[in-house]
Short mmCIF file of C-alpha atoms in Angstrom, two decimals:
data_model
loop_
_atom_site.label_atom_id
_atom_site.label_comp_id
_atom_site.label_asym_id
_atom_site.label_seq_id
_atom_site.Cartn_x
_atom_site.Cartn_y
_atom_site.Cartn_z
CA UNK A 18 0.00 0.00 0.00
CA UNK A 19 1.27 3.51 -0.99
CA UNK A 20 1.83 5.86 1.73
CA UNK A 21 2.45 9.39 1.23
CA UNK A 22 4.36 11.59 4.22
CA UNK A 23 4.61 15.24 4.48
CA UNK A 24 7.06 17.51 6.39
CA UNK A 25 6.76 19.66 8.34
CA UNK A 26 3.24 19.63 8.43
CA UNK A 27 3.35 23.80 9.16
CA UNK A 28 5.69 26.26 8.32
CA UNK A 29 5.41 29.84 9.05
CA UNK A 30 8.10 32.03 7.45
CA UNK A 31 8.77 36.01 6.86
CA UNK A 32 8.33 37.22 3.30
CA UNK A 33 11.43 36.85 1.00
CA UNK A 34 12.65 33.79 2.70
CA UNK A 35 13.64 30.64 0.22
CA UNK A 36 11.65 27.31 1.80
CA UNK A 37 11.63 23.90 1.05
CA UNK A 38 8.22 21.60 1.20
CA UNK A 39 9.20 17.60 1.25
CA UNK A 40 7.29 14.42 0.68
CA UNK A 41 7.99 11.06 0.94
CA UNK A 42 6.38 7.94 -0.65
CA UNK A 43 6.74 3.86 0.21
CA UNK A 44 6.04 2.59 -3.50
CA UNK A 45 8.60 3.87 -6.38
CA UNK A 46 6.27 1.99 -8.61
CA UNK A 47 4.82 5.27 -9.87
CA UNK A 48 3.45 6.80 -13.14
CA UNK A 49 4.32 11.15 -11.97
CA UNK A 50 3.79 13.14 -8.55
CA UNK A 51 1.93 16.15 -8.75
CA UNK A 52 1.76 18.93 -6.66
CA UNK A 53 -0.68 21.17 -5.57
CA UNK A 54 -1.79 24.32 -3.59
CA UNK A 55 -5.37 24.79 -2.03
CA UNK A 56 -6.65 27.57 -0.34
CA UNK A 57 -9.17 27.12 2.94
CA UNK A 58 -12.73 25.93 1.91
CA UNK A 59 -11.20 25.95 -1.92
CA UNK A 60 -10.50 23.09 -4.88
CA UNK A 61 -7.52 21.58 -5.55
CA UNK A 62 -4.99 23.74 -8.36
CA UNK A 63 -2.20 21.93 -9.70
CA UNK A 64 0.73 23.21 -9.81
CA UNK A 65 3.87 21.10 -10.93
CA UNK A 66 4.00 17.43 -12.42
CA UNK A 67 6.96 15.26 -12.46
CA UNK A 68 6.81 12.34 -14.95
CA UNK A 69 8.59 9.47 -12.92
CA UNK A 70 11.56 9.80 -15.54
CA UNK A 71 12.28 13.50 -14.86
CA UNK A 72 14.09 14.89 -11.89
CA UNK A 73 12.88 18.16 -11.46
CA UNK A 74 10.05 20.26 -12.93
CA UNK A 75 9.99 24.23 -12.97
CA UNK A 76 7.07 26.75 -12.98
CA UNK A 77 8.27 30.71 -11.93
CA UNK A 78 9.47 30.69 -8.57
CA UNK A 79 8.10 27.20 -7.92
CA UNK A 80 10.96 24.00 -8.26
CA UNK A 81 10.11 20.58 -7.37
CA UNK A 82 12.56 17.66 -7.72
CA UNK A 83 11.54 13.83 -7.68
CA UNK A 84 14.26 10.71 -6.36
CA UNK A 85 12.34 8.11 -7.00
CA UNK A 86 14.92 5.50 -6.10
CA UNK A 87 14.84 7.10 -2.48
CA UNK A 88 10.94 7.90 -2.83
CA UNK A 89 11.28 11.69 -2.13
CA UNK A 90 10.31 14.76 -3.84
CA UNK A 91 10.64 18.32 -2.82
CA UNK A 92 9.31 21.95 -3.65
CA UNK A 93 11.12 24.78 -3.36
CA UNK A 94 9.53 28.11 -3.33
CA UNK A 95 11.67 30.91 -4.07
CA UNK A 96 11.16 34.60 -2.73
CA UNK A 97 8.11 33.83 -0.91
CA UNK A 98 5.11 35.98 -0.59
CA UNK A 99 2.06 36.30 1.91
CA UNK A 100 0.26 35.38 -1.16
CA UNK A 101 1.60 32.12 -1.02
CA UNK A 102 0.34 31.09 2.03
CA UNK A 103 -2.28 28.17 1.66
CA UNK A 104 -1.85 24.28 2.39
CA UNK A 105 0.80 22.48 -0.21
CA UNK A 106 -0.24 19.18 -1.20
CA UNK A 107 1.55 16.12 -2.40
CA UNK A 108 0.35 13.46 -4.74
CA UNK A 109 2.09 10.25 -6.13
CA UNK A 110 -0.28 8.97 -9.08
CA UNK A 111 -1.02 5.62 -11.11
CA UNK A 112 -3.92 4.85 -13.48
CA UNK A 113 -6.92 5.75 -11.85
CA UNK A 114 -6.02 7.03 -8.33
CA UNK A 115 -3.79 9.39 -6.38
CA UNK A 116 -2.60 9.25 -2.85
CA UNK A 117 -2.02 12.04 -0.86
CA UNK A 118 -0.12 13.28 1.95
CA UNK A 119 -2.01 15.23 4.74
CA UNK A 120 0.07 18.13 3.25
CA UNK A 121 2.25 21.37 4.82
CA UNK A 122 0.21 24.48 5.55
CA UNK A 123 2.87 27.48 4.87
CA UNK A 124 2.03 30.71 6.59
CA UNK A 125 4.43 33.52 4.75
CA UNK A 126 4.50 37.03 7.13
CA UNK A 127 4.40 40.44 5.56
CA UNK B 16 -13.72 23.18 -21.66
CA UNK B 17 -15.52 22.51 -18.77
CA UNK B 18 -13.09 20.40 -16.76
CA UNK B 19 -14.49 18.06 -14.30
CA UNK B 20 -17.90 19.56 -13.29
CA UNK B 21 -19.61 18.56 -9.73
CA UNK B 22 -22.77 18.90 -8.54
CA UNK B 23 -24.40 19.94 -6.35
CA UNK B 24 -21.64 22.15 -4.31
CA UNK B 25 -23.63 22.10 -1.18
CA UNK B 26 -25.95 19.49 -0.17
CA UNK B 27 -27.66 18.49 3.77
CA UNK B 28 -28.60 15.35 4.48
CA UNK B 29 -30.99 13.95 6.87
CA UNK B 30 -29.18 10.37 8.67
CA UNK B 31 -30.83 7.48 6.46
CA UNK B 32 -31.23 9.49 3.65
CA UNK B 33 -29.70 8.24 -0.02
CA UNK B 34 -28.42 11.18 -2.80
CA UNK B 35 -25.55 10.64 -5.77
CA UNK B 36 -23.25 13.13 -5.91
CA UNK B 37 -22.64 13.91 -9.55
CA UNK B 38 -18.64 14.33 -11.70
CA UNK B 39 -19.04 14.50 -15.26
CA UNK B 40 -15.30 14.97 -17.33
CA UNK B 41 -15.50 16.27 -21.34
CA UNK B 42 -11.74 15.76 -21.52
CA UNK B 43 -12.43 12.24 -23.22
CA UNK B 44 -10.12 10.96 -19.40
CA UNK B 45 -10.13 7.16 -18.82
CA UNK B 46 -9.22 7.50 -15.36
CA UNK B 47 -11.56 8.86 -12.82
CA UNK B 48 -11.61 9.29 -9.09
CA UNK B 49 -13.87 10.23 -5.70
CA UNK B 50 -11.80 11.51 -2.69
CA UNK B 51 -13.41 12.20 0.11
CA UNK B 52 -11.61 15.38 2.45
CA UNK B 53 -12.00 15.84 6.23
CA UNK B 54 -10.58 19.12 8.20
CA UNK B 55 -6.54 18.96 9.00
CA UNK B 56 -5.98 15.88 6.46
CA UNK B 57 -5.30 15.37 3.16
CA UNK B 58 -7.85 13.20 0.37
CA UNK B 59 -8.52 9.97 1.03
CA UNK B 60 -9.62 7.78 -2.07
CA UNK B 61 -13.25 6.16 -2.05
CA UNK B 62 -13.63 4.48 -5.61
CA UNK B 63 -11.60 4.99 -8.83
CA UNK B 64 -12.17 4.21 -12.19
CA UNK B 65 -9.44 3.20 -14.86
CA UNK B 66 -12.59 2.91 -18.31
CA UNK B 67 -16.40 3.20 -18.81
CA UNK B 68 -17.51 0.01 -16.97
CA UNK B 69 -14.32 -0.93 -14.64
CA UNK B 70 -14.17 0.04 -11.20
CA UNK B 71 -12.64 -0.57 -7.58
CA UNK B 72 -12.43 0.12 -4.22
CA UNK B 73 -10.32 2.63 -2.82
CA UNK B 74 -9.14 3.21 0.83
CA UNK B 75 -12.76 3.84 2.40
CA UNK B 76 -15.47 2.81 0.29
CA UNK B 77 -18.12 1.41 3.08
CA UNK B 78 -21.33 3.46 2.40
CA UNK B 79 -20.46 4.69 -1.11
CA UNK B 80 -21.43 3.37 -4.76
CA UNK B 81 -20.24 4.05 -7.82
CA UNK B 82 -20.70 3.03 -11.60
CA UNK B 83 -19.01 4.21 -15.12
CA UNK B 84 -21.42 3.07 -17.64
CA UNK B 85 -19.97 6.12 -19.74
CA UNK B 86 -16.16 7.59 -20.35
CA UNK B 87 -17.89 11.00 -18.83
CA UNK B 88 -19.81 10.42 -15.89
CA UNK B 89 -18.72 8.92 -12.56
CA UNK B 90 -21.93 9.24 -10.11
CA UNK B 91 -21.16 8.82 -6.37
CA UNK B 92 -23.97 7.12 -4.57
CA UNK B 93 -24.36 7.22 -0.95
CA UNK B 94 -26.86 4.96 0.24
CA UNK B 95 -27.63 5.60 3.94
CA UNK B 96 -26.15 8.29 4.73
CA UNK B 97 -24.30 8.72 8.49
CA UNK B 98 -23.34 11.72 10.15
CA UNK B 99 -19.66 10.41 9.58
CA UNK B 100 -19.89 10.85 5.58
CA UNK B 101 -20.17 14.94 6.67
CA UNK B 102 -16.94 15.95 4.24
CA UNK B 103 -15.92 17.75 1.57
CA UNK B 104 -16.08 15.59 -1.59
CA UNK B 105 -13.82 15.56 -4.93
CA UNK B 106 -13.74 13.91 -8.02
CA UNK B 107 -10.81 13.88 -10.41
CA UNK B 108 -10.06 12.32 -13.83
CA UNK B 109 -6.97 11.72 -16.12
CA UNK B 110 -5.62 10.09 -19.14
CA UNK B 111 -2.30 8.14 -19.23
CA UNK B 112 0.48 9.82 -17.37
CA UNK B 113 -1.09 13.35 -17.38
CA UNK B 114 -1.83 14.66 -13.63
CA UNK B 115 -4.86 14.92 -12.62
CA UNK B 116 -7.64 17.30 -12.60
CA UNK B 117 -9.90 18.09 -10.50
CA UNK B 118 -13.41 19.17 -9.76
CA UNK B 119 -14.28 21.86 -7.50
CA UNK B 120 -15.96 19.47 -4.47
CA UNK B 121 -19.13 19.32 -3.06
CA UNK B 122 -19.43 20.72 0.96
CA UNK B 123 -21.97 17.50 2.61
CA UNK B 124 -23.30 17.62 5.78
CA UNK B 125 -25.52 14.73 7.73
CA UNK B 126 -27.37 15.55 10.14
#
């Protein structure tokens, strides 16, 4: 069974700081881990996918990197901004299904 | 396109009752999902679909239905509902190795 871990599970930093978001999955067996943002009471918006062939993915300020010999992945956000702040999700996908980690809610301070 | 469309987005339930939360896809996806989301955790997976008339359970199906008689639709059927099925419900589809997408949930309560 595929489990899915996520640290730290909060993060509060002040604006302009550089932070890293990591996830860590049992089961290398994967097709691509996706990442995503959601806001409170909001959907899910994807933001980076990493086929399980590629090592790293990059979207603006956003970087995320996939070992899947070691079964981790990180994102780095770069420059980070109060707008930022929402709950970070990650999710390691096959055909038909996703499983997620409980995520890292990132508070960024003005 | 549309995306993955859900409805309602806000439904209450009376214990007992029975309702089918609707997903509908027009992205021609094989692959289609219901998560289920409770506060502080991530999305658990109820039932997933990999093609119009295959399906299987995911990691907490008890109380839920579902059937894919079409490549679009995905219906969700709750069939007595419990004041423990109170959540915030998504559905998602892909194709192949693209990520998913997914819908925009629908907010149940039982009561």
């Amino acid at each position: 069974k595929q489990e899915v871990t996520q640290i730290p599970a909060a993060l509060s930093v002040p604006e302009g700081e550089n932070l890293v978001l990591n996830c860590s999955f049992t089961d290398s067996a994967i097709y691509n881990l996706q990442w995503f943002r959601q806001d409170p009471g909001k959907g899910l918006t994807s933001l980076l996918l990493i086929q399980s062939s590629q090592r790293e993915q990059t979207s603006g300020r956003l970087n995320a990197s996939l070992d899947k010999s070691s079964g981790r992945s990180t994102l780095y956000i770069a420059a980070s901004q109060p707008g930022d702040s929402a709950t970070y999700l990650c999710a390691v996908n096959n055909a038909g299904k996703s499983t997620f980690g409980d995520g890292t809610t990132l508070t960024v301070k003005p | 396109n549309a995306g993955v469309t859900q409805t309602p987005k806000f439904q209450v339930l009376k214990t007992g009752q029975s309702m089918t939360l609707q997903c509908a896809q027009d992205m021609n996806h094989e692959y289609m999902s219901w998560y289920r989301q409770d506060p502080g955790m991530g999305l658990r997976l109820i039932h997933y679909s990999v093609g119009a008339g295959i399906t299987d359970q995911g990691e907490v199906p008890n109380g839920y239905n579902v059937s894919r008689s079409t490549t679009e639709d995905f219906p969700l059927r709750l069939l007595s509902a419990a004041p423990s099925q109170t959540s915030v419900y998504f559905c998602a589809s892909s194709h192949g190795q693209l990520g998913y997408t997914f819908g925009s949930g629908t907010r149940l309560t039982v009561v």
